[in-house]
Amino acid sequence: MAEARQLASEGCKEIILLGQTVNSYRYREGDRTTRLSDLLHTLHEIERIERIRFITNFPKDMTDDLLEAVRDLPKCTKYLHVPVQSGSNRILERMKRGYTVEEYCEMLDRVRDWMPEVAVTSDFIVGFCGETDDEFQQTCDLVRESRFKNSYIFKYSERPGTKGAEHYADDVPELVKKDRNNHLLAIQNAISHQALMENQRLEKEMQVAKTIQQDFLPLQTPEHDQFLFAAKTIPARIVGGDFYDFIPFDDRTIGIVLGDVSGKGVGAALHMARLMCDFRYVSQTQHEPPTLLGKVYNILFERARRGLFTTVVYAVLDRKQRTMRVANAGHHPILLLNKKKKIVECGQASGAPLGIIPKVVYKQEEIKLHRGDTILIYTDGAVEPKNKENVPFGLQKIRDLLIKSGSSPEDLIDKLQKSIQRFVAGQQPFDDLTFLSFRVL
């Protein structure tokens, strides 16, 4: 640790822990045992270090505490190199590897359960002493099934003085070794190419989703001499389905909707677009929040995709009476800051998110507004971003910034966005960030 801190002070950005079986690391001092996962947590606290990696790993020592650390520590790259060497249990036993193919596959499944996005690479030796054609095919099958990001493939070569040379004859012909090496390499290259093409497809899909999302959001906020409005959505890299809208009814009333569609990508963006159209369509004949939410809910439930739902706040603002009627479908409550700098949570959720269960009845809450009041509505992307210590931004920081705000709603949203960006310190946001705010003048 002293060396890591010294390197960081000299400008080092990345730490790589090296070892033949680095994940087997244990240091015992008295009653205390330090594991590799403990080292990762300690390294993660060193300022200026931006990335942490470790290689190489032994399959049987890939413990859950280590996987949890890699998953939860932002500085740890989501990459694991775990050599398997062969797809044949007999060959693994000859190599004295200490695990079976079945144990390796169980480990690999567990790794991907912890981190579905993790990149796993491996090592293989072809043409080991006594390897048959059938045993080589078992290795090929393992590579196809495991779909490693990359594999380092080598031909076996006898080394004098090793146990392998003492006990087994190097009996696989060199031409057979070369052929097996090239064949296995071709399989891995095909898998790597497919993964690359899939990543490029997903990147294009994310761009389409961003376009859909941005095209359906309002181009501008309403203008009124007694109210000042602002709203903004900052899409994440993995686009979700945040949305907001202003629906004018007449000179005095306006509908306000803000929601968050579960899921990511084009599917969530298209769902968001249809939902915004539903709100516009239903609001032409029905303004009251509970009834409107119920009708939109029924439309959504009839066509709902499995596992896709939407939290939403819908309000009707009467700018003449200075009242706001609200219904909430499983969303965060609205924050109201009055002129005494007191925050009130209003418009609490009175029913399930849209699209989960049939026949939901929502309740309405009427909020009396006064001169100087500020309203703030937000999505999950405002409270859930995490910093390098895996601590979420949280609601309290939003409340604190709201109390300190003495400027316009637009400036408030800008300060909230910048505060979150500073808090996460360059970490990629997983969810969209959306705010809608207005002030009574």
Short mmCIF file of C-alpha atoms in Angstrom, two decimals:
data_model
loop_
_atom_site.label_atom_id
_atom_site.label_comp_id
_atom_site.label_asym_id
_atom_site.label_seq_id
_atom_site.Cartn_x
_atom_site.Cartn_y
_atom_site.Cartn_z
CA MET A 1 0.00 0.00 0.00
CA ALA A 2 2.88 2.35 0.71
CA GLU A 3 4.21 1.74 -2.80
CA ALA A 4 0.76 2.39 -4.32
CA ARG A 5 0.45 5.69 -2.44
CA GLN A 6 3.95 6.70 -3.54
CA LEU A 7 3.14 5.90 -7.18
CA ALA A 8 -0.09 7.89 -6.94
CA SER A 9 1.79 10.91 -5.58
CA GLU A 10 4.12 10.67 -8.60
CA GLY A 11 1.21 10.79 -11.05
CA CYS A 12 0.38 7.11 -11.53
CA LYS A 13 -3.23 6.62 -12.68
CA GLU A 14 -3.54 2.84 -12.80
CA ILE A 15 -2.54 0.02 -10.44
CA ILE A 16 -2.23 -3.57 -11.71
CA LEU A 17 -1.84 -6.35 -9.17
CA LEU A 18 0.12 -9.24 -10.70
CA GLY A 19 0.37 -12.87 -9.69
CA GLN A 20 0.02 -16.37 -11.09
CA THR A 21 -3.05 -16.81 -8.87
CA VAL A 22 -3.49 -13.28 -7.59
CA ASN A 23 -7.04 -13.86 -6.35
CA SER A 24 -5.70 -16.52 -3.98
CA TYR A 25 -3.94 -13.77 -1.99
CA ARG A 26 -4.24 -14.05 1.79
CA TYR A 27 -2.14 -12.19 4.34
CA ARG A 28 -2.49 -13.29 7.94
CA GLU A 29 -1.34 -11.18 10.86
CA GLY A 30 -2.48 -12.43 14.22
CA ASP A 31 -6.21 -13.06 14.10
CA ARG A 32 -6.68 -10.87 11.06
CA THR A 33 -6.69 -12.12 7.46
CA THR A 34 -6.48 -9.66 4.56
CA ARG A 35 -8.00 -10.88 1.28
CA LEU A 36 -7.58 -9.49 -2.21
CA SER A 37 -11.02 -7.88 -1.91
CA ASP A 38 -9.79 -6.01 1.17
CA LEU A 39 -6.78 -4.77 -0.78
CA LEU A 40 -9.05 -3.51 -3.57
CA HIS A 41 -11.14 -1.52 -1.10
CA THR A 42 -8.00 0.04 0.40
CA LEU A 43 -6.51 0.86 -3.00
CA HIS A 44 -9.82 2.38 -4.05
CA GLU A 45 -9.49 5.03 -1.34
CA ILE A 46 -6.18 6.36 -2.71
CA GLU A 47 -6.73 9.69 -4.43
CA ARG A 48 -5.45 10.12 -8.01
CA ILE A 49 -5.67 6.39 -8.73
CA GLU A 50 -8.33 6.05 -11.43
CA ARG A 51 -8.16 2.36 -12.44
CA ILE A 52 -7.40 -0.90 -10.66
CA ARG A 53 -6.86 -4.28 -12.35
CA PHE A 54 -5.51 -7.64 -11.26
CA ILE A 55 -4.27 -10.71 -13.17
CA THR A 56 -4.13 -13.74 -13.29
CA ASN A 57 -6.93 -15.57 -11.45
CA PHE A 58 -7.38 -19.15 -10.28
CA PRO A 59 -10.93 -20.47 -10.91
CA LYS A 60 -11.46 -22.10 -7.49
CA ASP A 61 -10.52 -18.91 -5.62
CA MET A 62 -13.02 -16.63 -7.40
CA THR A 63 -14.91 -15.79 -4.21
CA ASP A 64 -18.12 -13.81 -3.87
CA ASP A 65 -16.47 -11.12 -1.73
CA LEU A 66 -14.01 -10.48 -4.57
CA LEU A 67 -16.74 -10.36 -7.21
CA GLU A 68 -18.75 -7.98 -5.05
CA ALA A 69 -15.75 -5.65 -4.72
CA VAL A 70 -15.11 -5.63 -8.48
CA ARG A 71 -18.79 -4.95 -9.12
CA ASP A 72 -19.23 -2.18 -6.58
CA LEU A 73 -15.91 -0.30 -6.75
CA PRO A 74 -16.03 2.10 -9.71
CA LYS A 75 -12.23 2.20 -10.08
CA CYS A 76 -12.05 -1.57 -10.60
CA THR A 77 -12.22 -2.48 -14.27
CA LYS A 78 -14.93 -5.02 -15.03
CA TYR A 79 -12.40 -7.44 -16.49
CA LEU A 80 -11.27 -10.86 -15.26
CA HIS A 81 -8.62 -13.10 -16.78
CA VAL A 82 -9.32 -16.68 -15.63
CA PRO A 83 -7.34 -19.41 -17.46
CA VAL A 84 -9.06 -22.75 -17.99
CA GLN A 85 -6.42 -24.40 -20.27
CA SER A 86 -8.56 -27.30 -21.55
CA GLY A 87 -12.14 -28.46 -21.98
CA SER A 88 -11.27 -32.03 -21.00
CA ASN A 89 -11.35 -33.16 -17.38
CA ARG A 90 -8.75 -35.85 -18.09
CA ILE A 91 -6.32 -33.30 -19.52
CA LEU A 92 -6.97 -30.89 -16.65
CA GLU A 93 -6.13 -33.68 -14.22
CA ARG A 94 -2.92 -34.42 -16.14
CA MET A 95 -2.06 -30.73 -15.95
CA LYS A 96 -2.64 -30.81 -12.17
CA ARG A 97 -5.04 -27.87 -12.50
CA GLY A 98 -7.06 -28.79 -9.42
CA TYR A 99 -10.54 -28.15 -10.88
CA THR A 100 -12.95 -29.71 -13.37
CA VAL A 101 -14.65 -28.22 -16.41
CA GLU A 102 -17.93 -28.29 -14.48
CA GLU A 103 -16.41 -26.32 -11.60
CA TYR A 104 -14.98 -23.78 -14.02
CA CYS A 105 -18.36 -23.32 -15.73
CA GLU A 106 -20.08 -22.87 -12.35
CA MET A 107 -17.53 -20.18 -11.51
CA LEU A 108 -18.10 -18.47 -14.86
CA ASP A 109 -21.88 -18.47 -14.39
CA ARG A 110 -21.45 -16.97 -10.93
CA VAL A 111 -19.14 -14.25 -12.29
CA ARG A 112 -21.74 -13.25 -14.87
CA ASP A 113 -24.52 -13.35 -12.30
CA TRP A 114 -22.62 -10.79 -10.26
CA MET A 115 -21.65 -8.69 -13.30
CA PRO A 116 -23.55 -9.33 -16.54
CA GLU A 117 -21.37 -6.78 -18.36
CA VAL A 118 -18.02 -8.23 -17.25
CA ALA A 119 -15.34 -9.08 -19.81
CA VAL A 120 -13.79 -12.51 -19.19
CA THR A 121 -10.69 -13.78 -20.99
CA SER A 122 -8.91 -17.12 -20.71
CA ASP A 123 -5.84 -19.21 -21.62
CA PHE A 124 -5.70 -22.53 -23.50
CA ILE A 125 -2.96 -25.05 -24.24
CA VAL A 126 -3.61 -27.32 -27.21
CA GLY A 127 -1.76 -30.52 -27.97
CA PHE A 128 -0.94 -31.36 -24.35
CA CYS A 129 0.50 -34.83 -23.80
CA GLY A 130 -2.02 -37.48 -24.79
CA GLU A 131 -4.74 -35.05 -25.95
CA THR A 132 -7.09 -36.89 -28.32
CA ASP A 133 -9.24 -35.43 -31.10
CA ASP A 134 -12.34 -35.87 -28.94
CA GLU A 135 -10.70 -34.06 -26.03
CA PHE A 136 -9.69 -31.19 -28.32
CA GLN A 137 -13.31 -30.97 -29.50
CA GLN A 138 -14.37 -30.67 -25.86
CA THR A 139 -12.10 -27.63 -25.62
CA CYS A 140 -13.67 -26.17 -28.78
CA ASP A 141 -17.14 -26.72 -27.31
CA LEU A 142 -16.13 -24.99 -24.09
CA VAL A 143 -14.90 -21.93 -25.98
CA ARG A 144 -18.15 -21.75 -27.99
CA GLU A 145 -20.30 -22.06 -24.87
CA SER A 146 -18.26 -19.69 -22.67
CA ARG A 147 -17.97 -16.91 -25.27
CA PHE A 148 -14.86 -15.33 -23.82
CA LYS A 149 -14.03 -11.79 -24.85
CA ASN A 150 -10.62 -13.11 -25.89
CA SER A 151 -8.48 -16.20 -25.40
CA TYR A 152 -4.71 -16.64 -25.39
CA ILE A 153 -4.02 -19.93 -27.16
CA PHE A 154 -0.69 -21.75 -27.12
CA LYS A 155 0.74 -25.01 -28.43
CA TYR A 156 2.15 -27.31 -25.79
CA SER A 157 5.94 -27.50 -25.79
CA GLU A 158 7.91 -29.81 -23.57
CA ARG A 159 10.14 -28.14 -20.98
CA PRO A 160 13.00 -30.24 -19.53
CA GLY A 161 12.91 -30.57 -15.77
CA THR A 162 9.15 -30.11 -15.42
CA LYS A 163 6.79 -32.75 -14.03
CA GLY A 164 5.03 -32.93 -17.38
CA ALA A 165 8.24 -33.85 -19.14
CA GLU A 166 9.07 -36.44 -16.48
CA HIS A 167 5.70 -38.22 -16.50
CA TYR A 168 4.24 -37.81 -20.00
CA ALA A 169 5.58 -38.19 -23.49
CA ASP A 170 5.14 -35.24 -25.85
CA ASP A 171 3.21 -37.48 -28.25
CA VAL A 172 0.97 -35.04 -30.19
CA PRO A 173 2.62 -34.33 -33.59
CA GLU A 174 3.67 -30.75 -34.26
CA LEU A 175 1.43 -30.47 -37.35
CA VAL A 176 -1.58 -31.57 -35.27
CA LYS A 177 -0.71 -28.97 -32.62
CA LYS A 178 -0.53 -26.23 -35.26
CA ASP A 179 -3.83 -27.31 -36.78
CA ARG A 180 -5.57 -27.36 -33.37
CA ASN A 181 -4.06 -24.00 -32.46
CA ASN A 182 -5.32 -22.39 -35.68
CA HIS A 183 -8.74 -24.06 -35.38
CA LEU A 184 -9.31 -22.89 -31.80
CA LEU A 185 -8.01 -19.43 -32.66
CA ALA A 186 -10.51 -19.21 -35.53
CA ILE A 187 -13.38 -20.10 -33.18
CA GLN A 188 -12.34 -17.44 -30.68
CA ASN A 189 -11.81 -14.82 -33.39
CA ALA A 190 -15.33 -15.46 -34.70
CA ILE A 191 -16.77 -15.03 -31.19
CA SER A 192 -14.78 -11.82 -30.64
CA HIS A 193 -15.95 -10.46 -34.01
CA GLN A 194 -19.58 -11.25 -33.19
CA ALA A 195 -19.22 -9.48 -29.84
CA LEU A 196 -17.70 -6.45 -31.57
CA MET A 197 -20.54 -6.30 -34.09
CA GLU A 198 -23.10 -6.63 -31.28
CA ASN A 199 -21.47 -3.76 -29.37
CA GLN A 200 -21.56 -1.60 -32.49
CA ARG A 201 -25.22 -2.49 -33.01
CA LEU A 202 -26.02 -1.54 -29.42
CA GLU A 203 -24.18 1.77 -29.82
CA LYS A 204 -26.30 2.57 -32.87
CA GLU A 205 -29.43 1.54 -30.99
CA MET A 206 -28.53 3.88 -28.14
CA GLN A 207 -28.09 6.74 -30.59
CA VAL A 208 -31.50 6.04 -32.13
CA ALA A 209 -33.01 5.94 -28.63
CA LYS A 210 -31.46 9.31 -27.77
CA THR A 211 -32.87 10.80 -30.97
CA ILE A 212 -36.35 9.48 -30.25
CA GLN A 213 -36.23 10.78 -26.70
CA GLN A 214 -35.00 14.24 -27.63
CA ASP A 215 -37.43 14.65 -30.56
CA PHE A 216 -40.47 14.07 -28.33
CA LEU A 217 -39.50 16.42 -25.52
CA PRO A 218 -40.88 20.00 -25.62
CA LEU A 219 -38.75 22.52 -27.49
CA GLN A 220 -39.50 25.23 -24.92
CA THR A 221 -41.19 25.76 -21.57
CA PRO A 222 -44.41 27.77 -21.11
CA GLU A 223 -44.25 31.54 -20.67
CA HIS A 224 -46.43 33.33 -18.13
CA ASP A 225 -46.16 36.63 -16.25
CA GLN A 226 -46.85 34.98 -12.86
CA PHE A 227 -44.88 31.73 -13.28
CA LEU A 228 -41.36 30.91 -14.36
CA PHE A 229 -40.78 27.40 -15.79
CA ALA A 230 -37.70 25.28 -16.56
CA ALA A 231 -37.09 21.62 -17.44
CA LYS A 232 -34.17 19.52 -18.63
CA THR A 233 -33.29 15.91 -19.44
CA ILE A 234 -29.66 14.76 -19.56
CA PRO A 235 -29.58 11.34 -21.26
CA ALA A 236 -27.30 8.66 -19.86
CA ARG A 237 -25.04 6.65 -22.13
CA ILE A 238 -27.49 3.76 -21.77
CA VAL A 239 -30.61 5.71 -22.65
CA GLY A 240 -33.71 5.14 -20.58
CA GLY A 241 -37.17 6.56 -20.94
CA ASP A 242 -37.34 9.79 -18.91
CA PHE A 243 -39.88 12.26 -20.25
CA TYR A 244 -41.75 15.45 -19.40
CA ASP A 245 -44.37 17.55 -21.14
CA PHE A 246 -46.46 20.69 -20.81
CA ILE A 247 -50.02 20.34 -22.15
CA PRO A 248 -51.86 23.67 -22.50
CA PHE A 249 -55.65 23.55 -22.00
CA ASP A 250 -56.62 27.23 -21.94
CA ASP A 251 -55.23 30.57 -20.81
CA ARG A 252 -55.35 29.64 -17.14
CA THR A 253 -54.73 25.87 -16.91
CA ILE A 254 -51.89 23.68 -18.10
CA GLY A 255 -51.12 19.98 -17.69
CA ILE A 256 -47.67 19.01 -16.42
CA VAL A 257 -46.38 15.45 -16.71
CA LEU A 258 -43.03 13.91 -15.77
CA GLY A 259 -42.24 10.22 -15.82
CA ASP A 260 -39.65 7.48 -15.98
CA VAL A 261 -40.07 4.36 -18.14
CA SER A 262 -38.29 1.26 -16.85
CA GLY A 263 -35.83 -0.39 -19.19
CA LYS A 264 -33.20 1.00 -21.55
CA GLY A 265 -32.55 1.50 -25.24
CA VAL A 266 -34.88 1.86 -28.20
CA GLY A 267 -37.67 -0.15 -26.55
CA ALA A 268 -37.89 2.22 -23.59
CA ALA A 269 -37.61 5.29 -25.86
CA LEU A 270 -40.43 4.07 -28.12
CA HIS A 271 -42.56 3.25 -25.09
CA MET A 272 -41.92 6.76 -23.78
CA ALA A 273 -42.92 8.31 -27.12
CA ARG A 274 -46.22 6.39 -27.26
CA LEU A 275 -46.94 7.25 -23.64
CA MET A 276 -46.48 10.96 -24.30
CA CYS A 277 -48.92 10.67 -27.20
CA ASP A 278 -51.37 8.87 -24.89
CA PHE A 279 -51.22 11.71 -22.36
CA ARG A 280 -51.79 14.30 -25.09
CA TYR A 281 -54.70 12.34 -26.56
CA VAL A 282 -56.52 11.54 -23.30
CA SER A 283 -56.01 15.05 -21.93
CA GLN A 284 -58.14 16.49 -24.76
CA THR A 285 -61.26 15.03 -23.14
CA GLN A 286 -60.18 14.49 -19.54
CA HIS A 287 -58.17 16.97 -17.48
CA GLU A 288 -58.61 15.71 -13.92
CA PRO A 289 -55.38 13.94 -12.81
CA PRO A 290 -56.85 10.76 -11.20
CA THR A 291 -59.20 10.07 -14.13
CA LEU A 292 -56.57 10.88 -16.75
CA LEU A 293 -54.01 8.62 -15.07
CA GLY A 294 -56.59 5.83 -14.87
CA LYS A 295 -57.42 6.07 -18.57
CA VAL A 296 -53.77 6.19 -19.62
CA TYR A 297 -53.12 3.27 -17.27
CA ASN A 298 -55.79 1.15 -18.99
CA ILE A 299 -54.38 1.94 -22.43
CA LEU A 300 -50.87 1.10 -21.27
CA PHE A 301 -51.87 -2.10 -19.48
CA GLU A 302 -53.57 -3.48 -22.61
CA ARG A 303 -50.37 -3.19 -24.64
CA ALA A 304 -47.84 -3.48 -21.82
CA ARG A 305 -44.65 -5.38 -22.56
CA ARG A 306 -43.62 -7.81 -19.89
CA GLY A 307 -41.38 -6.15 -17.31
CA LEU A 308 -41.89 -2.62 -18.68
CA PHE A 309 -43.63 -0.10 -16.43
CA THR A 310 -43.68 3.67 -15.87
CA THR A 311 -43.67 5.89 -12.80
CA VAL A 312 -45.28 9.26 -13.46
CA VAL A 313 -46.53 12.46 -11.84
CA TYR A 314 -49.38 14.30 -13.54
CA ALA A 315 -50.61 17.72 -12.42
CA VAL A 316 -53.02 20.37 -13.60
CA LEU A 317 -51.80 23.86 -12.75
CA ASP A 318 -54.39 26.63 -12.45
CA ARG A 319 -52.35 29.75 -12.90
CA LYS A 320 -55.22 32.09 -12.01
CA GLN A 321 -56.23 30.36 -8.77
CA ARG A 322 -52.63 29.37 -8.03
CA THR A 323 -53.55 25.78 -7.31
CA MET A 324 -52.14 22.49 -8.53
CA ARG A 325 -54.10 19.22 -8.61
CA VAL A 326 -51.78 16.20 -8.58
CA ALA A 327 -51.99 12.42 -9.01
CA ASN A 328 -48.90 10.24 -8.63
CA ALA A 329 -48.36 6.74 -10.04
CA GLY A 330 -45.46 5.29 -8.06
CA HIS A 331 -43.13 8.27 -8.58
CA HIS A 332 -41.08 10.39 -6.20
CA PRO A 333 -43.11 13.05 -4.35
CA ILE A 334 -43.00 16.66 -5.47
CA LEU A 335 -40.79 19.02 -3.48
CA LEU A 336 -42.31 22.43 -2.63
CA LEU A 337 -40.06 25.13 -1.21
CA ASN A 338 -42.02 28.00 0.32
CA LYS A 339 -40.82 31.55 0.93
CA LYS A 340 -39.93 30.62 4.53
CA LYS A 341 -37.33 28.18 3.12
CA LYS A 342 -39.30 25.18 4.33
CA ILE A 343 -39.61 22.12 2.09
CA VAL A 344 -42.88 20.20 1.93
CA GLU A 345 -43.18 16.84 0.18
CA CYS A 346 -46.50 16.79 -1.62
CA GLY A 347 -48.20 14.81 -4.36
CA GLN A 348 -47.28 11.51 -2.76
CA ALA A 349 -47.77 8.31 -4.76
CA SER A 350 -51.35 7.06 -4.39
CA GLY A 351 -51.12 4.03 -6.68
CA ALA A 352 -48.86 1.63 -8.54
CA PRO A 353 -46.71 2.60 -11.54
CA LEU A 354 -48.46 2.43 -14.90
CA GLY A 355 -48.63 -1.01 -16.48
CA ILE A 356 -48.13 -3.33 -13.49
CA ILE A 357 -51.57 -4.46 -12.31
CA PRO A 358 -55.08 -3.86 -13.71
CA LYS A 359 -57.78 -1.50 -12.39
CA VAL A 360 -55.76 0.94 -10.31
CA VAL A 361 -57.58 3.92 -8.78
CA TYR A 362 -55.54 7.04 -8.08
CA LYS A 363 -56.20 9.80 -5.57
CA GLN A 364 -55.89 13.52 -6.14
CA GLU A 365 -54.14 16.04 -3.93
CA GLU A 366 -54.75 19.76 -4.32
CA ILE A 367 -51.86 22.06 -3.47
CA LYS A 368 -52.33 25.77 -2.79
CA LEU A 369 -49.46 27.81 -4.18
CA HIS A 370 -48.23 31.18 -2.94
CA ARG A 371 -45.96 33.88 -4.23
CA GLY A 372 -42.32 32.78 -3.90
CA ASP A 373 -43.04 29.02 -3.88
CA THR A 374 -40.71 26.80 -5.92
CA ILE A 375 -41.77 23.37 -7.21
CA LEU A 376 -39.25 20.66 -8.12
CA ILE A 377 -40.06 17.31 -9.77
CA TYR A 378 -37.28 14.82 -10.59
CA THR A 379 -36.53 11.24 -11.68
CA ASP A 380 -34.37 8.43 -10.24
CA GLY A 381 -31.35 9.74 -12.09
CA ALA A 382 -31.20 12.65 -9.63
CA VAL A 383 -30.97 10.62 -6.41
CA GLU A 384 -29.27 7.37 -7.46
CA PRO A 385 -25.92 8.46 -9.04
CA LYS A 386 -22.99 7.09 -7.03
CA ASN A 387 -19.55 8.47 -6.37
CA LYS A 388 -16.27 6.54 -6.32
CA GLU A 389 -17.05 5.30 -2.81
CA ASN A 390 -20.32 3.82 -4.10
CA VAL A 391 -22.38 6.33 -2.08
CA PRO A 392 -25.57 7.61 -3.79
CA PHE A 393 -26.18 11.35 -4.24
CA GLY A 394 -29.43 11.02 -2.31
CA LEU A 395 -32.49 13.15 -1.67
CA GLN A 396 -30.97 15.18 1.16
CA LYS A 397 -28.44 16.85 -1.14
CA ILE A 398 -31.28 17.81 -3.51
CA ARG A 399 -33.22 19.29 -0.58
CA ASP A 400 -30.14 21.23 0.59
CA LEU A 401 -29.54 22.70 -2.86
CA LEU A 402 -33.22 23.60 -3.19
CA ILE A 403 -33.16 25.49 0.13
CA LYS A 404 -30.01 27.38 -0.86
CA SER A 405 -31.37 28.32 -4.28
CA GLY A 406 -32.35 31.92 -4.61
CA SER A 407 -32.30 32.09 -8.35
CA SER A 408 -34.54 31.05 -11.22
CA PRO A 409 -35.74 27.46 -11.83
CA GLU A 410 -33.34 27.26 -14.76
CA ASP A 411 -30.40 28.18 -12.52
CA LEU A 412 -31.61 25.71 -9.89
CA ILE A 413 -31.59 22.86 -12.40
CA ASP A 414 -28.17 23.91 -13.66
CA LYS A 415 -26.77 23.90 -10.10
CA LEU A 416 -28.32 20.49 -9.40
CA GLN A 417 -26.82 19.04 -12.56
CA LYS A 418 -23.35 20.42 -11.85
CA SER A 419 -23.48 19.29 -8.23
CA ILE A 420 -24.28 15.73 -9.31
CA GLN A 421 -21.50 15.81 -11.91
CA ARG A 422 -18.98 16.91 -9.28
CA PHE A 423 -20.25 14.28 -6.86
CA VAL A 424 -19.80 11.34 -9.25
CA ALA A 425 -16.41 12.70 -10.38
CA GLY A 426 -16.45 11.36 -13.91
CA GLN A 427 -18.38 8.12 -13.27
CA GLN A 428 -20.65 7.22 -16.18
CA PRO A 429 -24.35 7.72 -15.27
CA PHE A 430 -26.50 4.64 -15.68
CA ASP A 431 -29.84 6.45 -15.72
CA ASP A 432 -31.22 9.58 -17.35
CA LEU A 433 -31.35 12.73 -15.25
CA THR A 434 -34.52 14.82 -15.51
CA PHE A 435 -35.72 17.89 -13.60
CA LEU A 436 -38.84 20.05 -13.97
CA SER A 437 -39.22 23.15 -11.84
CA PHE A 438 -41.31 26.32 -11.67
CA ARG A 439 -41.60 29.32 -9.39
CA VAL A 440 -44.62 31.42 -8.48
CA LEU A 441 -43.76 35.08 -9.08
#
